[in-house]
Tab-separated table of C-alpha atoms in Angstrom:
chain	number	residue	atom	x	y	z
A	271	MET	CA	90.503	153.232	71.000
A	272	SER	CA	94.032	151.788	71.066
A	273	GLU	CA	96.231	152.466	74.048
A	274	GLN	CA	99.183	154.725	73.284
A	275	VAL	CA	102.516	153.528	74.653
A	276	ILE	CA	104.302	156.574	73.209
A	277	SER	CA	102.842	160.061	73.201
A	278	ALA	CA	105.337	162.776	72.251
A	279	GLU	CA	104.231	166.337	71.620
A	280	ASN	CA	106.265	169.087	69.952
A	281	LEU	CA	109.667	167.594	70.722
A	282	ALA	CA	112.559	169.906	70.068
A	283	LYS	CA	116.251	169.267	70.593
A	284	THR	CA	118.945	171.906	70.246
A	285	TYR	CA	122.665	171.253	70.543
A	286	ARG	CA	125.144	174.050	71.077
A	287	MET	CA	128.454	173.734	69.268
A	288	GLY	CA	130.526	176.680	70.369
A	289	GLU	CA	128.475	179.702	69.432
A	290	VAL	CA	126.409	177.765	66.893
A	291	GLU	CA	123.045	176.205	67.747
A	292	VAL	CA	122.068	173.035	65.856
A	293	HIS	CA	118.339	172.291	65.807
A	294	ALA	CA	118.204	168.513	65.536
A	295	LEU	CA	114.461	168.283	66.129
A	296	ASN	CA	111.937	171.019	65.436
A	297	GLY	CA	108.552	170.286	66.990
A	298	VAL	CA	108.096	166.584	66.324
A	299	THR	CA	104.834	165.048	67.418
A	300	ILE	CA	104.524	161.246	67.359
A	301	HIS	CA	102.099	158.738	68.839
A	302	VAL	CA	102.620	154.961	68.813
A	303	ASP	CA	99.908	152.517	69.876
A	304	ARG	CA	100.713	149.558	72.026
A	305	GLY	CA	101.471	146.586	69.761
A	306	GLU	CA	102.356	148.700	66.750
A	307	VAL	CA	105.428	148.228	64.578
A	308	VAL	CA	106.781	151.542	63.304
A	309	ALA	CA	109.793	152.414	61.113
A	310	ILE	CA	111.658	155.705	61.283
A	311	MET	CA	113.531	156.710	58.137
A	312	GLY	CA	115.448	159.709	56.982
A	313	PRO	CA	118.765	160.829	55.457
A	314	SER	CA	121.831	161.538	57.584
A	315	GLY	CA	121.183	164.665	59.644
A	316	SER	CA	117.413	164.249	59.503
A	317	GLY	CA	117.112	163.860	63.278
A	318	LYS	CA	116.171	160.198	63.407
A	319	SER	CA	118.984	159.223	65.795
A	320	THR	CA	118.119	162.164	68.043
A	321	LEU	CA	114.463	161.137	68.012
A	322	MET	CA	115.360	157.521	68.837
A	323	ASN	CA	117.560	158.675	71.721
A	324	ILE	CA	114.722	160.680	73.205
A	325	LEU	CA	112.072	157.991	72.661
A	326	GLY	CA	114.481	155.453	74.166
A	327	CYS	CA	115.161	157.638	77.201
A	328	LEU	CA	118.830	158.001	76.349
A	329	ASP	CA	118.387	161.787	76.166
A	330	LEU	CA	115.919	164.467	77.108
A	331	PRO	CA	114.247	166.969	74.758
A	332	SER	CA	115.097	170.655	74.974
A	333	SER	CA	111.370	171.293	74.997
A	334	GLY	CA	108.134	169.408	74.461
A	335	ASP	CA	106.446	166.565	76.402
A	336	TYR	CA	107.074	162.841	76.190
A	337	VAL	CA	104.869	160.279	77.949
A	338	LEU	CA	106.191	156.719	77.812
A	339	ASP	CA	103.830	153.966	78.943
A	340	GLY	CA	101.871	156.394	81.079
A	341	GLU	CA	104.861	158.191	82.657
A	342	ASN	CA	105.953	161.710	81.694
A	343	VAL	CA	109.718	161.371	81.236
A	344	SER	CA	110.393	164.807	79.751
A	345	HIS	CA	111.990	166.399	82.792
A	346	LEU	CA	113.541	163.532	84.762
A	347	SER	CA	116.992	163.468	86.266
A	348	GLU	CA	119.627	161.275	84.639
A	349	ASP	CA	119.240	158.634	87.379
A	350	GLN	CA	115.491	158.618	87.023
A	351	LEU	CA	115.777	158.395	83.236
A	352	ALA	CA	118.148	155.435	83.571
A	353	GLN	CA	115.654	153.615	85.794
A	354	ILE	CA	112.798	154.194	83.351
A	355	ARG	CA	115.014	153.116	80.427
A	356	ASN	CA	115.979	149.880	82.137
A	357	ARG	CA	112.351	148.980	82.936
A	358	LYS	CA	110.565	150.141	79.842
A	359	VAL	CA	112.884	150.089	76.824
A	360	GLY	CA	114.781	147.233	75.165
A	361	PHE	CA	117.509	148.156	72.669
A	362	VAL	CA	118.879	146.239	69.722
A	363	PHE	CA	121.777	147.859	67.851
A	364	GLN	CA	123.433	147.254	64.519
A	365	THR	CA	126.753	146.366	66.204
A	366	PHE	CA	125.180	143.890	68.743
A	367	ASN	CA	127.135	145.466	71.710
A	368	LEU	CA	127.852	142.144	73.370
A	369	LEU	CA	130.599	141.497	75.925
A	370	GLN	CA	133.046	139.341	74.019
A	371	ARG	CA	134.519	137.442	76.992
A	372	THR	CA	131.232	136.269	78.489
A	373	SER	CA	128.673	133.667	77.471
A	374	ALA	CA	125.389	134.329	75.718
A	375	LEU	CA	123.628	133.691	79.017
A	376	ALA	CA	125.792	136.213	80.881
A	377	ASN	CA	125.185	138.819	78.182
A	378	VAL	CA	121.420	138.387	78.449
A	379	GLU	CA	121.594	138.627	82.257
A	380	LEU	CA	123.255	142.061	82.156
A	381	PRO	CA	120.064	144.186	82.434
A	382	LEU	CA	119.014	142.140	85.481
A	383	ARG	CA	122.061	143.433	87.344
A	384	TYR	CA	120.580	146.955	87.123
A	385	ALA	CA	116.990	145.948	87.632
A	386	ALA	CA	115.435	145.936	90.951
A	387	PRO	CA	114.970	143.582	93.754
A	388	LEU	CA	113.009	140.868	91.939
A	389	TYR	CA	116.131	139.685	90.197
A	390	SER	CA	118.878	140.947	92.463
A	391	GLU	CA	117.690	140.263	95.999
A	392	PRO	CA	120.567	139.641	98.426
A	393	SER	CA	121.432	135.975	98.747
A	394	LEU	CA	124.455	133.711	98.729
A	395	GLU	CA	123.331	132.422	95.336
A	396	ALA	CA	123.075	135.925	93.920
A	397	GLU	CA	126.478	136.818	95.276
A	398	ARG	CA	128.058	133.784	93.690
A	399	SER	CA	126.420	134.506	90.331
A	400	GLY	CA	127.529	138.135	90.221
A	401	GLY	CA	124.260	139.610	91.488
A	402	VAL	CA	121.689	137.642	89.456
A	403	ASN	CA	119.740	135.018	91.378
A	404	GLY	CA	118.442	131.682	90.125
A	405	LYS	CA	115.116	133.120	89.084
A	406	GLY	CA	116.852	135.717	86.967
A	407	LYS	CA	119.209	133.182	85.408
A	408	GLU	CA	116.287	130.980	84.459
A	409	ARG	CA	114.512	133.949	82.864
A	410	ALA	CA	117.655	134.691	80.834
A	411	ARG	CA	117.850	131.055	79.749
A	412	GLN	CA	114.212	131.119	78.645
A	413	ALA	CA	114.821	134.346	76.699
A	414	LEU	CA	117.590	132.644	74.749
A	415	ILE	CA	115.412	129.632	74.093
A	416	SER	CA	112.631	131.968	72.824
A	417	VAL	CA	114.978	133.388	70.127
A	418	GLY	CA	116.148	129.933	69.022
A	419	LEU	CA	119.431	129.755	70.923
A	420	GLY	CA	118.689	127.101	73.505
A	421	ASP	CA	121.682	125.129	72.335
A	422	ARG	CA	124.065	128.121	72.393
A	423	ILE	CA	123.573	129.359	75.955
A	424	ASN	CA	127.184	128.924	77.032
A	425	HIS	CA	128.779	130.056	73.748
A	426	ARG	CA	130.708	133.313	73.640
A	427	PRO	CA	130.019	135.875	70.880
A	428	ASN	CA	133.087	134.853	68.877
A	429	GLU	CA	131.645	131.340	68.705
A	430	LEU	CA	128.368	132.636	67.155
A	431	SER	CA	127.441	133.843	63.714
A	432	GLY	CA	126.322	137.487	63.214
A	433	GLY	CA	122.699	136.440	63.101
A	434	GLN	CA	123.094	134.458	66.328
A	435	GLN	CA	124.788	137.376	68.038
A	436	GLN	CA	121.879	139.626	67.087
A	437	ARG	CA	119.492	137.018	68.541
A	438	VAL	CA	121.439	137.216	71.827
A	439	ALA	CA	121.018	141.002	71.702
A	440	ILE	CA	117.296	140.610	71.151
A	441	ALA	CA	117.003	138.201	74.089
A	442	ARG	CA	118.885	140.709	76.233
A	443	ALA	CA	116.521	143.483	75.108
A	444	LEU	CA	113.478	141.406	76.101
A	445	ILE	CA	114.718	140.274	79.520
A	446	ASN	CA	112.981	143.054	81.547
A	447	ASP	CA	109.718	142.726	79.554
A	448	PRO	CA	109.973	146.321	78.192
A	449	ALA	CA	107.072	148.434	76.983
A	450	ILE	CA	108.866	149.018	73.683
A	451	LEU	CA	111.672	147.416	71.706
A	452	MET	CA	113.849	149.913	69.816
A	453	ALA	CA	115.992	148.508	66.983
A	454	ASP	CA	118.615	150.706	65.346
A	455	GLU	CA	119.492	149.245	61.948
A	456	PRO	CA	119.096	145.691	63.355
A	457	THR	CA	119.998	144.014	60.064
A	458	GLY	CA	122.699	146.456	58.981
A	459	ASN	CA	125.643	144.164	59.785
A	460	LEU	CA	124.065	140.967	58.491
A	461	ASP	CA	123.905	139.137	55.201
A	462	SER	CA	120.499	139.070	53.463
A	463	LYS	CA	119.526	135.604	54.808
A	464	SER	CA	120.426	136.423	58.401
A	465	GLY	CA	118.752	139.837	58.050
A	466	LYS	CA	115.539	138.233	56.932
A	467	GLU	CA	115.651	135.807	59.864
A	468	ILE	CA	116.098	138.700	62.320
A	469	MET	CA	113.173	140.644	60.821
A	470	ASP	CA	111.041	137.511	60.903
A	471	LEU	CA	111.926	137.139	64.616
A	472	LEU	CA	111.103	140.775	65.440
A	473	LEU	CA	107.761	140.539	63.616
A	474	SER	CA	106.943	137.271	65.343
A	475	LEU	CA	107.542	138.985	68.713
A	476	ASN	CA	104.967	141.552	67.624
A	477	ARG	CA	102.431	138.964	66.483
A	478	GLU	CA	102.838	136.521	69.364
A	479	ARG	CA	103.565	138.849	72.270
A	480	GLY	CA	102.030	142.115	71.124
A	481	MET	CA	105.465	143.753	71.424
A	482	THR	CA	105.641	147.391	70.397
A	483	ILE	CA	108.639	147.810	68.061
A	484	ILE	CA	110.303	150.918	66.613
A	485	ILE	CA	112.880	150.317	63.925
A	486	VAL	CA	115.295	152.952	62.665
A	487	THR	CA	116.392	151.956	59.214
A	488	HIS	CA	117.769	153.168	55.875
A	489	ASP	CA	116.364	150.106	54.126
A	490	PRO	CA	112.965	150.596	52.448
A	491	THR	CA	112.438	146.800	52.321
A	492	ILE	CA	112.661	146.681	56.106
A	493	ALA	CA	110.335	149.683	56.482
A	494	ALA	CA	107.843	148.074	54.097
A	495	GLN	CA	107.345	145.194	56.583
A	496	THR	CA	106.185	147.561	59.354
A	497	GLN	CA	102.723	148.946	59.912
A	498	ARG	CA	103.715	152.594	59.513
A	499	THR	CA	106.778	154.517	58.348
A	500	ILE	CA	107.674	157.942	59.660
A	501	HIS	CA	109.933	159.941	57.323
A	502	LEU	CA	112.065	162.654	58.922
A	503	ARG	CA	113.928	165.470	57.188
A	504	ASP	CA	115.643	168.466	58.751
A	505	GLY	CA	114.252	167.675	62.189
A	506	VAL	CA	110.592	167.525	61.218
A	507	ILE	CA	108.226	164.783	60.096
A	508	GLU	CA	108.048	165.025	56.307
A	509	GLU	CA	105.370	162.344	55.904
A	510	GLU	CA	103.871	159.196	57.412
A	511	VAL	CA	103.084	156.180	55.259
A	512	LYS	CA	100.903	153.266	56.329
């Protein structure tokens, strides 16, 4: 039996807007095996962004249980949720979310500044490098090499193409060796050639590293490349297609 990295049961999320309650999720149950690539699709207002936020530990459900990589995260404090998120989830967004005035290497190092002692132990070297020691810097460098940017380590985002910026974002997402990689429209801001290269990279991470990947997308051609597609509508799972 495959090991489940995500086990979510009866997730519900209700937002209150004045006196009106908005039910974004209505009893969603989802299980994802370790090493699986899953797409989440749905029209605007279907609840897919809310579901991604909960699965990515950016938000908590109003009710239901969510176990991520063996830890129940359904009722954690914000600080505890942030710690879990930093250790277990890597994010890739449509807009890259890179710091424009820093190098590719410095962008990839960012999660290490919030990670724990392995990469931020007190030392003169760490102090000089802004809190990331030599071991962490080397790991960031290797992450960039692994996504094909070994010759762009010191380039700033404005010196990189859109596809290269997304590769930096993927390297940053991988730096803490997360249990899952969550990609929100990862090819949405790219031309078709760059988009294909990014999808090829994500799928190679799955094949070569066994990375568990969840992709939120509007594009059926992207979803068709995954192992399973979950279709949401009105806060519930409408169907699953393998």
